[in-house]
């Protein structure tokens, strides 16, 4: 592996500008690295070398002409394979979309191409982003670079693993209930979910529309802040995108956090949290204290309902969003159906995996006549209460912290037979999606077996500046982020 | 059915009308809504429901819905929202239709027909589905496979739901007609039932007169013309009364009207009714409509059919003429221009509802597609009023004007059609006609006075119709009597 691949995007940009390496060389180095480790990691559903090299060449032309480089130009990036890139398959790791090639780019793709970011491949995920381990992919099981017997977390497991394994410098994931933060934590890198509406969802294959949000993976906070700057902003194609100016997050990281009010979420510490993770939490609290922050214990009484609420709202929306995969217009269609009903049922029975079917059934049930009030409506009411909990907390404090997950990465196959145990992996992350607030997972240490631990930091709606600032200060006060898996 | 039985019952009818709004692009996508183009040429990824697409509400759809709501005396709540109505069908690309369930854009209006007020419960926005084309057969039966055309998918629809206030098929028809007039006058819908730009479902029930409780209703679909609407309702009334008379129960169901067989037949019962699993559309924010927005739309409200009819009648038109012309908005707008030019209203309307209307029907044209201008028609009317040409000549040259766009005066000059009112000139011709028809003169004098028409005809023939008929009559009588 070329040493440059271990560097952050900020450092790689310097190297490009100093002509220590060309963008094409950097991109090729990433593909060489993929060649080297991909058979072990299995992070990618497909590589997009042509578009990556083409973009890198443009970057080199700009450098040669001495023109100004857009942010992140020439820095290799992987897209989660539920975001559209013209000319390549967008599968959502589902058999039902195995051969689907999108005729249009996602808005985030457009923004990346505009900034001349070489897109090197489409990263594996849990089918339709439903899962916490990436084991629900129809195509492959991505491994955790820190221990190939362990899962990378999910659903954006491919995006996290490829950055942790230095196959890519950056990647994009999508987070519906923790799908960026959890794999970020399991793979020892930074994973960030922005405020709902900060990044356009146009061209992201929907799982749960009111919860989905695209966000960055990177090996340090500054890189993540830059990537969010590039992909954020209002989009006329997404009515739920927020019409608020995008701040220059990466230039606002270094403010002093003396007096910052840090709330420790009571319900996510102590009981049920692994000992090593508790130790890492204590270290985080100590770090903030040493940086002059005030520590408060904050209780969020409705948090305990978040998993239940989530699995009603997310599955209800998913059951609807996935109705379009019916074999009529694109994607997989069963062979030799005798009639329309058979075409529908067989196409969907053969095309979707077990977890996707389970969630479609749950969601369909929750929306059914006679059950709507008892489930969906009640879940929406509770969602409002969970959000109110956060609003109240943020009146008193600036940021909230907790472990990203009570445990570190688990063994492949250890939870696949127990969906409920798998669902509980997201206990700490889900509530941020329900409340629409931004959250991040920052490397916060390692457990006794050397697996990474993540610190989750949450901020109020559109509090990205504060979030990145507090994350950066924590990151820089420790050196966890500089450790790279030995694969 | 004997009238005695029929008279025992009261009929209760409510209509759900789907009006396609005449926007240039679709309700949630930029594709054109134009009708009649090659299949599947107006299908962006959004219309196709491709993975990753999102709907964006077309603001002009909202403008039209507000205008319609105001024209139907509805309230426009300051907030409405969209919901997903879910079912599987190949013409529905997303597997759900974006509609409005419990917070529609218009609520609580009314529409007057022949002195009766029909309540309007609500009007809500939704997207149209595509169309299935069944290969090798007219319908799905007998067809080996079906093709999907999604050009229509995503066309904006406003579903206007009436209260169950109609008590006869005549009232239902009158309601539909007036609603269609209004939609066409405010320019939001073509109102073409045959092409499907306006579609209607009828909810029908019967009850014994004086009863306070409505009977069980059946919903009739596939009514594609005014005639079909009336026939379907009449059929359904008799079917339901027969059931009740025989001691059976009317079941709540959806029935399909078959225009060829002239009957309704069961499509699906209540127990087979879809569970649409409505829930709020998470891809669209609730729609806030400010009072200013409503006021801005209100200012664009044109004269509505009822007001127009009343104004025409105040100008001296008969109720019949006023109704006929109001039913044809383009003709009425033309007539308004004519009125502005201060022409004789009765002569003008006679041309418009007579020769012009007949020509348009014959040639299947709209007035805008002819070359007749209001100025030219007024000139023609004035030539008649001044006695420059006769009414009959006018009726002849109007066709040239429609086809060629020539002015009446130039035709009159070119063809020498000016009316001869000069008594001396006519006298000479009358003299000639009398002299050359001695036999007829004898008969006339012997008492066969109906021969006067013959002499008038001869004079007209000689003058190519230009002689002033009144003068001809007077002079002939002078010569013969």
CSV table of N, CA and C in Angstrom, one decimal, chain A residues 84 97 100 103-104 196 201-205 209-210 236-240 317 320-321 323-325 328-330 340 344 348 364 367-369 372 376, chain B residues 45-46 48-57 84 86 88-96 148 150 275-285:
chain,number,residue,atom,x,y,z
A,84,UNK,N,-27.4,6.9,-6.8
A,84,UNK,CA,-27.3,6.7,-8.2
A,84,UNK,C,-26.1,7.4,-8.8
A,97,UNK,N,-32.7,-5.4,-7.8
A,97,UNK,CA,-32.1,-4.4,-8.6
A,97,UNK,C,-30.7,-4.8,-9.1
A,100,UNK,N,-29.9,-3.2,-12.4
A,100,UNK,CA,-30.5,-1.9,-12.6
A,100,UNK,C,-29.4,-0.8,-12.8
A,103,UNK,N,-30.7,6.0,-14.9
A,103,UNK,CA,-30.5,6.9,-15.9
A,103,UNK,C,-30.2,8.3,-15.4
A,104,UNK,N,-30.1,8.5,-14.1
A,104,UNK,CA,-29.8,9.9,-13.6
A,104,UNK,C,-28.9,9.8,-12.4
A,196,UNK,N,-31.7,16.3,9.4
A,196,UNK,CA,-32.6,15.8,8.4
A,196,UNK,C,-32.9,17.0,7.4
A,201,UNK,N,-31.9,14.2,-0.7
A,201,UNK,CA,-32.1,12.7,-0.8
A,201,UNK,C,-32.4,12.3,-2.2
A,202,UNK,N,-32.4,13.3,-3.1
A,202,UNK,CA,-32.7,12.9,-4.5
A,202,UNK,C,-31.7,12.0,-5.1
A,203,UNK,N,-32.1,10.9,-5.5
A,203,UNK,CA,-31.2,9.9,-6.1
A,203,UNK,C,-30.7,8.9,-5.1
A,204,UNK,N,-31.1,9.0,-3.8
A,204,UNK,CA,-30.9,8.0,-2.8
A,204,UNK,C,-32.1,7.0,-2.8
A,205,UNK,N,-31.8,5.8,-3.0
A,205,UNK,CA,-33.0,4.8,-2.9
A,205,UNK,C,-33.6,4.8,-1.5
A,209,UNK,N,-38.3,7.5,4.2
A,209,UNK,CA,-38.2,8.8,3.8
A,209,UNK,C,-38.0,9.9,4.8
A,210,UNK,N,-38.7,9.7,5.9
A,210,UNK,CA,-38.7,10.8,7.0
A,210,UNK,C,-37.5,10.6,7.9
A,236,UNK,N,-33.9,21.9,-5.2
A,236,UNK,CA,-35.3,22.0,-5.7
A,236,UNK,C,-35.9,20.7,-6.0
A,237,UNK,N,-35.1,19.6,-6.1
A,237,UNK,CA,-35.6,18.3,-6.4
A,237,UNK,C,-36.0,17.5,-5.2
A,238,UNK,N,-35.7,18.1,-4.0
A,238,UNK,CA,-36.1,17.4,-2.7
A,238,UNK,C,-36.8,18.4,-1.9
A,239,UNK,N,-38.1,18.3,-1.8
A,239,UNK,CA,-39.0,19.2,-1.0
A,239,UNK,C,-38.7,19.2,0.5
A,240,UNK,N,-38.0,18.2,0.9
A,240,UNK,CA,-37.7,18.1,2.4
A,240,UNK,C,-36.3,18.7,2.7
A,317,UNK,N,-43.0,3.2,6.3
A,317,UNK,CA,-42.5,4.0,5.1
A,317,UNK,C,-41.8,3.0,4.1
A,320,UNK,N,-44.1,1.1,1.9
A,320,UNK,CA,-44.6,1.9,0.8
A,320,UNK,C,-43.5,2.2,-0.2
A,321,UNK,N,-42.4,2.6,0.2
A,321,UNK,CA,-41.3,2.9,-0.7
A,321,UNK,C,-40.8,1.7,-1.6
A,323,UNK,N,-42.8,-0.6,-2.7
A,323,UNK,CA,-43.9,-1.1,-3.5
A,323,UNK,C,-43.6,-1.0,-5.0
A,324,UNK,N,-42.7,-0.1,-5.3
A,324,UNK,CA,-42.4,0.2,-6.8
A,324,UNK,C,-41.6,-1.0,-7.4
A,325,UNK,N,-41.0,-1.8,-6.5
A,325,UNK,CA,-40.3,-2.9,-7.1
A,325,UNK,C,-41.2,-4.1,-7.3
A,328,UNK,N,-42.6,-4.6,-13.0
A,328,UNK,CA,-43.3,-4.1,-14.2
A,328,UNK,C,-42.3,-3.2,-15.0
A,329,UNK,N,-41.6,-2.3,-14.4
A,329,UNK,CA,-40.9,-1.3,-15.2
A,329,UNK,C,-39.4,-1.5,-15.3
A,330,UNK,N,-38.8,-2.0,-14.2
A,330,UNK,CA,-37.3,-2.2,-14.2
A,330,UNK,C,-37.0,-3.2,-13.2
A,340,UNK,N,-51.0,-11.6,-13.6
A,340,UNK,CA,-50.4,-10.4,-12.9
A,340,UNK,C,-50.1,-10.7,-11.5
A,344,UNK,N,-46.4,-10.4,-9.6
A,344,UNK,CA,-46.1,-9.5,-8.5
A,344,UNK,C,-45.5,-10.4,-7.3
A,348,UNK,N,-41.5,-10.4,-6.2
A,348,UNK,CA,-41.1,-9.9,-4.9
A,348,UNK,C,-40.6,-11.0,-3.9
A,364,UNK,N,-46.6,-3.0,6.5
A,364,UNK,CA,-47.9,-3.2,5.9
A,364,UNK,C,-48.9,-3.4,7.0
A,367,UNK,N,-49.8,-0.2,9.0
A,367,UNK,CA,-50.6,0.8,8.3
A,367,UNK,C,-52.0,0.3,7.9
A,368,UNK,N,-52.3,-1.0,8.3
A,368,UNK,CA,-53.5,-1.6,7.8
A,368,UNK,C,-54.7,-1.0,8.6
A,369,UNK,N,-55.8,-1.0,7.9
A,369,UNK,CA,-57.1,-0.5,8.4
A,369,UNK,C,-57.4,-1.1,9.8
A,372,UNK,N,-53.9,1.3,12.2
A,372,UNK,CA,-53.2,2.5,12.0
A,372,UNK,C,-53.1,3.3,13.3
A,376,UNK,N,-49.2,3.2,13.9
A,376,UNK,CA,-48.5,4.2,13.2
A,376,UNK,C,-48.8,5.6,13.9
B,45,UNK,N,-37.8,9.9,-15.1
B,45,UNK,CA,-37.6,9.0,-14.0
B,45,UNK,C,-38.6,9.2,-12.9
B,46,UNK,N,-39.0,10.4,-12.7
B,46,UNK,CA,-40.0,10.7,-11.6
B,46,UNK,C,-41.3,10.0,-11.9
B,48,UNK,N,-41.8,7.5,-13.8
B,48,UNK,CA,-41.6,6.1,-13.8
B,48,UNK,C,-41.4,5.5,-12.4
B,49,UNK,N,-41.3,6.4,-11.4
B,49,UNK,CA,-41.1,5.9,-10.1
B,49,UNK,C,-39.8,5.2,-9.9
B,50,UNK,N,-38.8,5.7,-10.6
B,50,UNK,CA,-37.4,5.1,-10.5
B,50,UNK,C,-36.9,5.2,-9.1
B,51,UNK,N,-36.0,4.2,-8.7
B,51,UNK,CA,-35.5,4.3,-7.4
B,51,UNK,C,-34.7,5.6,-7.2
B,52,UNK,N,-35.1,6.3,-6.1
B,52,UNK,CA,-34.3,7.5,-5.7
B,52,UNK,C,-35.1,8.8,-6.1
B,53,UNK,N,-36.1,8.7,-6.9
B,53,UNK,CA,-36.8,10.0,-7.3
B,53,UNK,C,-37.7,10.5,-6.2
B,54,UNK,N,-38.0,11.8,-6.2
B,54,UNK,CA,-38.8,12.4,-5.2
B,54,UNK,C,-39.8,13.3,-5.9
B,55,UNK,N,-41.0,13.5,-5.4
B,55,UNK,CA,-42.0,14.4,-6.0
B,55,UNK,C,-41.8,15.8,-5.6
B,56,UNK,N,-42.0,16.7,-6.5
B,56,UNK,CA,-42.0,18.2,-6.2
B,56,UNK,C,-43.3,18.8,-6.7
B,57,UNK,N,-44.0,19.4,-5.8
B,57,UNK,CA,-45.4,19.9,-6.2
B,57,UNK,C,-45.3,21.0,-7.2
B,84,UNK,N,-50.3,9.0,0.9
B,84,UNK,CA,-50.1,8.0,-0.1
B,84,UNK,C,-51.3,7.0,0.0
B,86,UNK,N,-52.3,3.4,-1.3
B,86,UNK,CA,-51.4,2.3,-1.7
B,86,UNK,C,-52.2,1.1,-2.3
B,88,UNK,N,-51.5,-2.1,-5.7
B,88,UNK,CA,-50.6,-2.5,-6.8
B,88,UNK,C,-51.4,-2.6,-8.1
B,89,UNK,N,-50.9,-2.0,-9.1
B,89,UNK,CA,-51.5,-2.1,-10.4
B,89,UNK,C,-50.4,-1.6,-11.4
B,90,UNK,N,-50.3,-2.3,-12.6
B,90,UNK,CA,-49.2,-1.9,-13.5
B,90,UNK,C,-49.2,-0.5,-14.0
B,91,UNK,N,-50.4,0.2,-13.9
B,91,UNK,CA,-50.4,1.6,-14.4
B,91,UNK,C,-50.1,2.6,-13.3
B,92,UNK,N,-49.7,2.1,-12.1
B,92,UNK,CA,-49.4,2.9,-11.0
B,92,UNK,C,-47.9,2.7,-10.6
B,93,UNK,N,-47.0,3.5,-11.2
B,93,UNK,CA,-45.6,3.1,-11.1
B,93,UNK,C,-45.0,3.0,-9.7
B,94,UNK,N,-45.4,3.8,-8.8
B,94,UNK,CA,-44.8,3.8,-7.5
B,94,UNK,C,-45.4,2.7,-6.5
B,95,UNK,N,-46.5,2.2,-7.0
B,95,UNK,CA,-47.3,1.3,-6.1
B,95,UNK,C,-48.1,2.1,-5.1
B,96,UNK,N,-48.1,3.4,-5.2
B,96,UNK,CA,-49.0,4.2,-4.5
B,96,UNK,C,-49.3,5.5,-5.3
B,148,UNK,N,-48.2,-1.1,-20.9
B,148,UNK,CA,-48.4,0.0,-20.1
B,148,UNK,C,-48.0,1.3,-20.8
B,150,UNK,N,-47.5,5.2,-19.8
B,150,UNK,CA,-47.4,6.0,-18.6
B,150,UNK,C,-47.4,7.5,-18.9
B,275,UNK,N,-57.8,-2.1,1.0
B,275,UNK,CA,-57.3,-1.4,2.2
B,275,UNK,C,-56.2,-0.5,1.7
B,276,UNK,N,-56.4,0.8,1.5
B,276,UNK,CA,-55.4,1.6,0.8
B,276,UNK,C,-54.2,2.0,1.7
B,277,UNK,N,-54.3,1.7,3.0
B,277,UNK,CA,-53.2,2.0,3.9
B,277,UNK,C,-52.7,3.4,3.7
B,278,UNK,N,-53.6,4.4,3.7
B,278,UNK,CA,-53.2,5.8,3.6
B,278,UNK,C,-52.3,6.1,4.8
B,279,UNK,N,-51.3,6.9,4.4
B,279,UNK,CA,-50.5,7.6,5.5
B,279,UNK,C,-49.8,8.8,4.9
B,280,UNK,N,-49.4,9.8,5.7
B,280,UNK,CA,-48.9,11.0,5.2
B,280,UNK,C,-47.7,10.8,4.3
B,281,UNK,N,-47.7,11.5,3.2
B,281,UNK,CA,-46.6,11.4,2.2
B,281,UNK,C,-45.3,12.1,2.8
B,282,UNK,N,-44.3,11.3,3.2
B,282,UNK,CA,-43.1,11.9,3.9
B,282,UNK,C,-42.2,12.7,2.9
B,283,UNK,N,-42.4,12.5,1.6
B,283,UNK,CA,-41.5,13.2,0.7
B,283,UNK,C,-42.0,14.6,0.4
B,284,UNK,N,-43.2,15.0,0.9
B,284,UNK,CA,-43.7,16.4,0.7
B,284,UNK,C,-44.0,17.0,2.0
B,285,UNK,N,-43.7,18.3,2.1
B,285,UNK,CA,-44.1,19.0,3.4
B,285,UNK,C,-45.5,19.3,3.3
